[in-house]
Short mmCIF file of C-alpha atoms and ligand atoms in Angstrom, two decimals:
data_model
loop_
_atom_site.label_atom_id
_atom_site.label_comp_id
_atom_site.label_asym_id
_atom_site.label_seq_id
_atom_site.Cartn_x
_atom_site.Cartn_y
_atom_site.Cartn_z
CA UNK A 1 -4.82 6.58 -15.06
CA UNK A 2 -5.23 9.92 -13.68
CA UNK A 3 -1.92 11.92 -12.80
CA UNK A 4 -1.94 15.08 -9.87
CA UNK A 5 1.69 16.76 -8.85
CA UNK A 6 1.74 18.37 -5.43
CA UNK A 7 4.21 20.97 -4.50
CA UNK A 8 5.31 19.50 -1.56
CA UNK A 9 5.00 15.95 0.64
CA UNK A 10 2.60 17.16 2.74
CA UNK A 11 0.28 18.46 0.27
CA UNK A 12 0.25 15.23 -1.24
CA UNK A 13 -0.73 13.79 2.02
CA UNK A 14 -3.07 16.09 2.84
CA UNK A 15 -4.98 15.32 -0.31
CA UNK A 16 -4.76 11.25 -0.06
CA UNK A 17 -6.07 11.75 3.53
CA UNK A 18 -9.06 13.15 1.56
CA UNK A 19 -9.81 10.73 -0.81
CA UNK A 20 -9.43 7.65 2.44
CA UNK A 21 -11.65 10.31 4.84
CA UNK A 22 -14.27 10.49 1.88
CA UNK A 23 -14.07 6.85 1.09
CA UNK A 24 -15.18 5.69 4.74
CA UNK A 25 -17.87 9.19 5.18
CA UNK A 26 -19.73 7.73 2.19
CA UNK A 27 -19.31 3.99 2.80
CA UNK A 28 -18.74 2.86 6.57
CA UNK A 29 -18.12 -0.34 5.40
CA UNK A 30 -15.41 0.33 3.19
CA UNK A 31 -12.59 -2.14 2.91
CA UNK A 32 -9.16 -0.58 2.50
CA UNK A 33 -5.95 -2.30 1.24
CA UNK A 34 -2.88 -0.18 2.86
CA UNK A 35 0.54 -0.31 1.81
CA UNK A 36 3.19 0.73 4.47
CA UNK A 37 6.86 2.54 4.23
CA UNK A 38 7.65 5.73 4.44
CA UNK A 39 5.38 7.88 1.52
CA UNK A 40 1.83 7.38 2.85
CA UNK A 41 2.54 7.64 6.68
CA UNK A 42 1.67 11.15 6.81
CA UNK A 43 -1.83 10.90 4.87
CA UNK A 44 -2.53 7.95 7.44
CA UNK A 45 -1.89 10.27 9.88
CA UNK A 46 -4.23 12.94 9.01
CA UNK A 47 -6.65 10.36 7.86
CA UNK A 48 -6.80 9.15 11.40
CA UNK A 49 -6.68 12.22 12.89
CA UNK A 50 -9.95 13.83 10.87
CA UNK A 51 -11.87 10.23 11.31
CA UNK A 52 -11.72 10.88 15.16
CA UNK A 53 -12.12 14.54 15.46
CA UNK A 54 -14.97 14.18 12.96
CA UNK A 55 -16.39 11.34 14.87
CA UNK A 56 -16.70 9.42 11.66
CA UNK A 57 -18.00 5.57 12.62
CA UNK A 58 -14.99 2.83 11.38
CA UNK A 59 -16.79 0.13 13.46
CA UNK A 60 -17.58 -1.34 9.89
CA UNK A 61 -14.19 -0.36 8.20
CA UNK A 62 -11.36 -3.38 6.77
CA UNK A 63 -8.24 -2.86 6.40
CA UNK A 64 -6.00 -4.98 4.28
CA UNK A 65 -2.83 -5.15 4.94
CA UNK A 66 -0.55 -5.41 0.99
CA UNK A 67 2.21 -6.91 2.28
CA UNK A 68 4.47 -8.33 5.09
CA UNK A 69 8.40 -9.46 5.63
CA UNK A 70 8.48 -13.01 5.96
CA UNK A 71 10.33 -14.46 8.80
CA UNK A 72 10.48 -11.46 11.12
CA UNK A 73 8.37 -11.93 14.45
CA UNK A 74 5.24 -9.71 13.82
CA UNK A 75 6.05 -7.42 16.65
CA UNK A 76 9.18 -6.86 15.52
CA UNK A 77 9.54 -3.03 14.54
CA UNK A 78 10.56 -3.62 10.70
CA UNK A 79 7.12 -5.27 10.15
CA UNK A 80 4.64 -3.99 8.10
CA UNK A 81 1.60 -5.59 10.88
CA UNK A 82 4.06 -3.73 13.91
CA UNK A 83 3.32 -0.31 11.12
CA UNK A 84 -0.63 -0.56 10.15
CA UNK A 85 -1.19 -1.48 14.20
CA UNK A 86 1.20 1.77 15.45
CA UNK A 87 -0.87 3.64 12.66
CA UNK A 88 -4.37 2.41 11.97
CA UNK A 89 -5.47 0.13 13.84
CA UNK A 90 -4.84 1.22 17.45
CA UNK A 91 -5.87 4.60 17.40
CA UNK A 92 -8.77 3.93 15.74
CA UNK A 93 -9.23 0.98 18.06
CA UNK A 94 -10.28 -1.77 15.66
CA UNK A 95 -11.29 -5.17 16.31
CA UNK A 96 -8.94 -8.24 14.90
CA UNK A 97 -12.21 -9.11 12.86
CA UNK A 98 -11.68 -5.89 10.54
CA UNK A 99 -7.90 -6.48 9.55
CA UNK A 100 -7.22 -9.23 7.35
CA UNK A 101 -3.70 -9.06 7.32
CA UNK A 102 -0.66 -11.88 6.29
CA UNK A 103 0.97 -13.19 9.49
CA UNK A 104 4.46 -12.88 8.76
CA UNK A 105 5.71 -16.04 10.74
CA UNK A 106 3.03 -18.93 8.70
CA UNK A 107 4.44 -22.56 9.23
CA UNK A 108 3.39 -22.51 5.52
CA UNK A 109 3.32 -19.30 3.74
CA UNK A 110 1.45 -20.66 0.53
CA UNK A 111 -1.24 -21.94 2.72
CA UNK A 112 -1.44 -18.21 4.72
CA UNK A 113 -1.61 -16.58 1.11
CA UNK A 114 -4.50 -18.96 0.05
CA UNK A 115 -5.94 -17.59 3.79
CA UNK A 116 -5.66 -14.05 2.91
CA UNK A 117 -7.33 -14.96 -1.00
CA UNK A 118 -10.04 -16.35 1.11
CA UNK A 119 -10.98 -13.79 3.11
CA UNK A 120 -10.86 -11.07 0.66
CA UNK A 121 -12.79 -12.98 -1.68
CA UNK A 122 -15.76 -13.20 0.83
CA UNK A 123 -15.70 -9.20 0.77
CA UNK A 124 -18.40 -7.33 -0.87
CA UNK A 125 -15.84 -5.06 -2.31
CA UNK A 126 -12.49 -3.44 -2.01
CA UNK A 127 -12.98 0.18 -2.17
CA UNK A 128 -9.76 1.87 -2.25
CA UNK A 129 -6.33 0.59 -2.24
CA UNK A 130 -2.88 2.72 -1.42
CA UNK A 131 0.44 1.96 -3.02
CA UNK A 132 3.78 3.36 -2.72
CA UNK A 133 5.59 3.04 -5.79
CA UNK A 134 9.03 1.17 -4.87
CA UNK A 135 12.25 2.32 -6.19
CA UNK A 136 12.41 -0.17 -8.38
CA UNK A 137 8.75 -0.28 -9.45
CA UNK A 138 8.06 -2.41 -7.37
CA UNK A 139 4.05 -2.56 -6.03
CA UNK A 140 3.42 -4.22 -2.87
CA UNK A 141 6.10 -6.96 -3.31
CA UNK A 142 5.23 -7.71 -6.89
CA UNK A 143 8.87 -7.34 -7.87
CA UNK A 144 10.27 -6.88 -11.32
CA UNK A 145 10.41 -9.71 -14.25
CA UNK A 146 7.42 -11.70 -12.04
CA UNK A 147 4.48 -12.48 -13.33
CA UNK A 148 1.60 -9.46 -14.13
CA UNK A 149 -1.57 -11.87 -13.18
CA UNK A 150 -1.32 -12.74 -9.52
CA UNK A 151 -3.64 -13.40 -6.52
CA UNK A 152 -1.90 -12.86 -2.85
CA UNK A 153 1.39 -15.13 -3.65
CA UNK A 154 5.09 -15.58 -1.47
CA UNK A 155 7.37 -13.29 -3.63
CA UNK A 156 11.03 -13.65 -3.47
CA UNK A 157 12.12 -10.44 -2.84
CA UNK A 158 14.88 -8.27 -4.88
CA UNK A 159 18.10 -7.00 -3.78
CA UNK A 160 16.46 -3.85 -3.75
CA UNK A 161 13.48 -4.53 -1.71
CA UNK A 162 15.54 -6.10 0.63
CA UNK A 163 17.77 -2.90 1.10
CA UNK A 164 14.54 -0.89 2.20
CA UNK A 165 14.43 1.79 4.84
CA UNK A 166 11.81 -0.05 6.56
CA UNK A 167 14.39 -3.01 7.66
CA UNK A 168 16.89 -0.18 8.74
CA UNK A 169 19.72 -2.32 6.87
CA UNK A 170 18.75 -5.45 9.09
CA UNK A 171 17.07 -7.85 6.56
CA UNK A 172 18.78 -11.01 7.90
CA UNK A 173 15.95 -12.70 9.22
CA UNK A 174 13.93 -11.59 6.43
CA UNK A 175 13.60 -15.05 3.65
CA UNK A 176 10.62 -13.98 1.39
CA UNK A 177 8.02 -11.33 0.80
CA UNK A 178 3.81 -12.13 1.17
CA UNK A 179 1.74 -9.59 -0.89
CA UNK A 180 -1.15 -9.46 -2.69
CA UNK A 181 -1.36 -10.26 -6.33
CA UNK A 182 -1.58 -7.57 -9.23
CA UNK A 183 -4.87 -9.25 -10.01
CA UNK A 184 -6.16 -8.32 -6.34
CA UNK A 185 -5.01 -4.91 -6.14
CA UNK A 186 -6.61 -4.29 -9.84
CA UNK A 187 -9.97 -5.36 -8.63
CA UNK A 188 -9.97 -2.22 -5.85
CA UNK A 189 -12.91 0.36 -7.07
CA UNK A 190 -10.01 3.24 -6.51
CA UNK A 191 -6.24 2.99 -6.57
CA UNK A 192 -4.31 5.81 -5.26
CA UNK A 193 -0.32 4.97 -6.07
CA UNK A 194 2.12 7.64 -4.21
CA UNK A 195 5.32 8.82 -4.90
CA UNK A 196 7.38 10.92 -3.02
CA UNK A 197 11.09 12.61 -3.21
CA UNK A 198 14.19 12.27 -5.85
CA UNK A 199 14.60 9.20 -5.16
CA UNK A 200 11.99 7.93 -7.38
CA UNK A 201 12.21 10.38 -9.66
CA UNK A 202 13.75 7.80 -12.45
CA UNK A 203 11.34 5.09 -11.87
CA UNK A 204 8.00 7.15 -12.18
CA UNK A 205 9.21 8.23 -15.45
CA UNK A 206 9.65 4.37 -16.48
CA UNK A 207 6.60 3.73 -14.46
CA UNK A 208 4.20 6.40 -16.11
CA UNK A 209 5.79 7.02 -19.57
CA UNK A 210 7.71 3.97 -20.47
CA UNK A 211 6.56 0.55 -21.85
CA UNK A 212 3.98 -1.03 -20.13
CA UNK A 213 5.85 -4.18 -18.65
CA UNK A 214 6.57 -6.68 -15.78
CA UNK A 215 9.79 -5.58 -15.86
CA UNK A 216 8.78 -2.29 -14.10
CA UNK A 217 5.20 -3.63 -12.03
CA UNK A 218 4.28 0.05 -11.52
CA UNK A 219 3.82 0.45 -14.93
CA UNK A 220 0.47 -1.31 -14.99
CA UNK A 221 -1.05 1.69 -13.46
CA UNK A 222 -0.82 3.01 -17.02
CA UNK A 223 -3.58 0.61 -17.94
CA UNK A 224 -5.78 0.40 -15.35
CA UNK A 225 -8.46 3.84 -15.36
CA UNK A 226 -9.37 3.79 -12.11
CA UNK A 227 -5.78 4.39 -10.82
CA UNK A 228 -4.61 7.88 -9.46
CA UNK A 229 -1.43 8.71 -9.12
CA UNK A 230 0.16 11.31 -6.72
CA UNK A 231 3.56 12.90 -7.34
CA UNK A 232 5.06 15.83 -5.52
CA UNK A 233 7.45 18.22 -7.58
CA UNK A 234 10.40 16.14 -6.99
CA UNK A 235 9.14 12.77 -7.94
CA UNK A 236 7.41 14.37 -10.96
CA UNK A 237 10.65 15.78 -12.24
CA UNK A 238 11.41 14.17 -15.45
CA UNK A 239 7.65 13.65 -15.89
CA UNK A 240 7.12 17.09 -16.31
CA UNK A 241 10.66 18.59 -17.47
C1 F6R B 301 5.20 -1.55 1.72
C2 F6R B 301 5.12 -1.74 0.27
C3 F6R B 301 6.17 -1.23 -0.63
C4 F6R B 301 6.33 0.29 -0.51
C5 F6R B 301 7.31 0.83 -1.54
C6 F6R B 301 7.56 2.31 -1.33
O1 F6R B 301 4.03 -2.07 2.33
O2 F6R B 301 4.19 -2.29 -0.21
O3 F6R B 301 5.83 -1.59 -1.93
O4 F6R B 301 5.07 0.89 -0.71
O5 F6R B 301 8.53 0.16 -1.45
O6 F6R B 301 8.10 2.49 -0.06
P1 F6R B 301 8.41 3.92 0.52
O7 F6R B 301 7.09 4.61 0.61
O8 F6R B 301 9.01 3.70 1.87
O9 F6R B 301 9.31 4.60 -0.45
#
């Protein structure tokens, strides 16, 4: 695990834009897993931005999505599909055929997990993979006390994940998380885990110098070398202190 600390949010964005703009300049065919919320929405921003001012093909580019709310409608504005589309996917205009991405609405969810396994299994590669690292360690919806070795599973979601900004205090409809597995996330060539603000300045310190343990899922970045982590000052806090 590799550790930077950025001054400020948008420093820290500016330099995970990098790392996604360098990833597609030296493979067009890269395939992307993208975690929504609120800490990478900048760097997808810029990301975007520099791919079409630079005129960098994506024609060949995947994205996966990590994760979805199910039981929302996938338009509805909470969803993490409704996110990567406002994004990624429409301005850069790509095709259905380069998202593989959980529906959020699956008659039966274990069935649209073993769907998603599928498809990412018949990928060459996963090249990169962005995480936000959840307030309560959290990754994707790998939630705390579940278990470390997972492919792309339904994850009943925590108190806490449930009370995310992203559902803007309206998780009624929401009855179970879909995310990829620990296992598929550790199999990405480069994972870049973010965190952002005072609000996770506790967990990081758990995450990054505490036990190595399901009970805090972010704490497998610790093992795994090809993982970078980006902090700004704030998250970093007690990490540094
Ligand atoms: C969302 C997701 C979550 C978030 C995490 C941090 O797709 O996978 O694990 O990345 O909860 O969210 P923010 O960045 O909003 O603090």
């Amino acid at each position: 695990m590799r550790l930077q600390i950025f001054d400020n949010h948008e420093t820290l964005s500016r330099a995970t834009a990098d790392i996604l703009l360098r990833t597609v300049r030296e493979n067009p065919r890269s395939s992307i897993i993208i975690a929504t919320g609120s800490t990478p929405t900048l760097a997808y921003q810029l990301w975007v931005q520099d791919l079409l001012r630079q005129d960098i093909p994506t024609d060949e580019l995947m994205i996966i999505k990590l994760d979805e709310w199910g039981g929302l409608p996938m338009d509805h504005p909470s969803t993490c599909e409704t996110y990567i589309q406002k994004h990624i996917i429409q301005p850069l205009s790509l095709r259905p055929d380069q998202v593989i991405s959980f529906t959020s609405v699956a008659a039966d969810p274990a069935a649209e997990c073993d769907r998603v396994y599928r498809a990412i299994s018949a990928l060459p590669s996963i090249d990169c993979c962005v995480l936000g690292i959840g307030k309560n360690g959290h990754l994707g919806f790998n939630e705390p006390n579940t278990t470390w070795s997972t492919v792309p599973h339904v994850a009943k979601l925590s108190i806490t994940s449930l009370g995310h900004a992203m559902l803007q205090g309206d998780s009624r409809d929401v009855q179970y998380g879909l995310t990829l597995g620990l296992d598929t996330i550790s199999i990405a060539k480069s994972i870049l885990a973010l965190a952002s603000g005072s609000e996770k300045t506790a967990i990081v310190e758990q995450a990054l110098r505490g036990p190595v343990t399901p009970q805090c899922p972010a704490s497998i970045l610790q093992t795994l070398p090809q993982s970078i982590v980006y902090l700004d000052t704030k998250a970093a806090e007690r990490i540094t202190s």
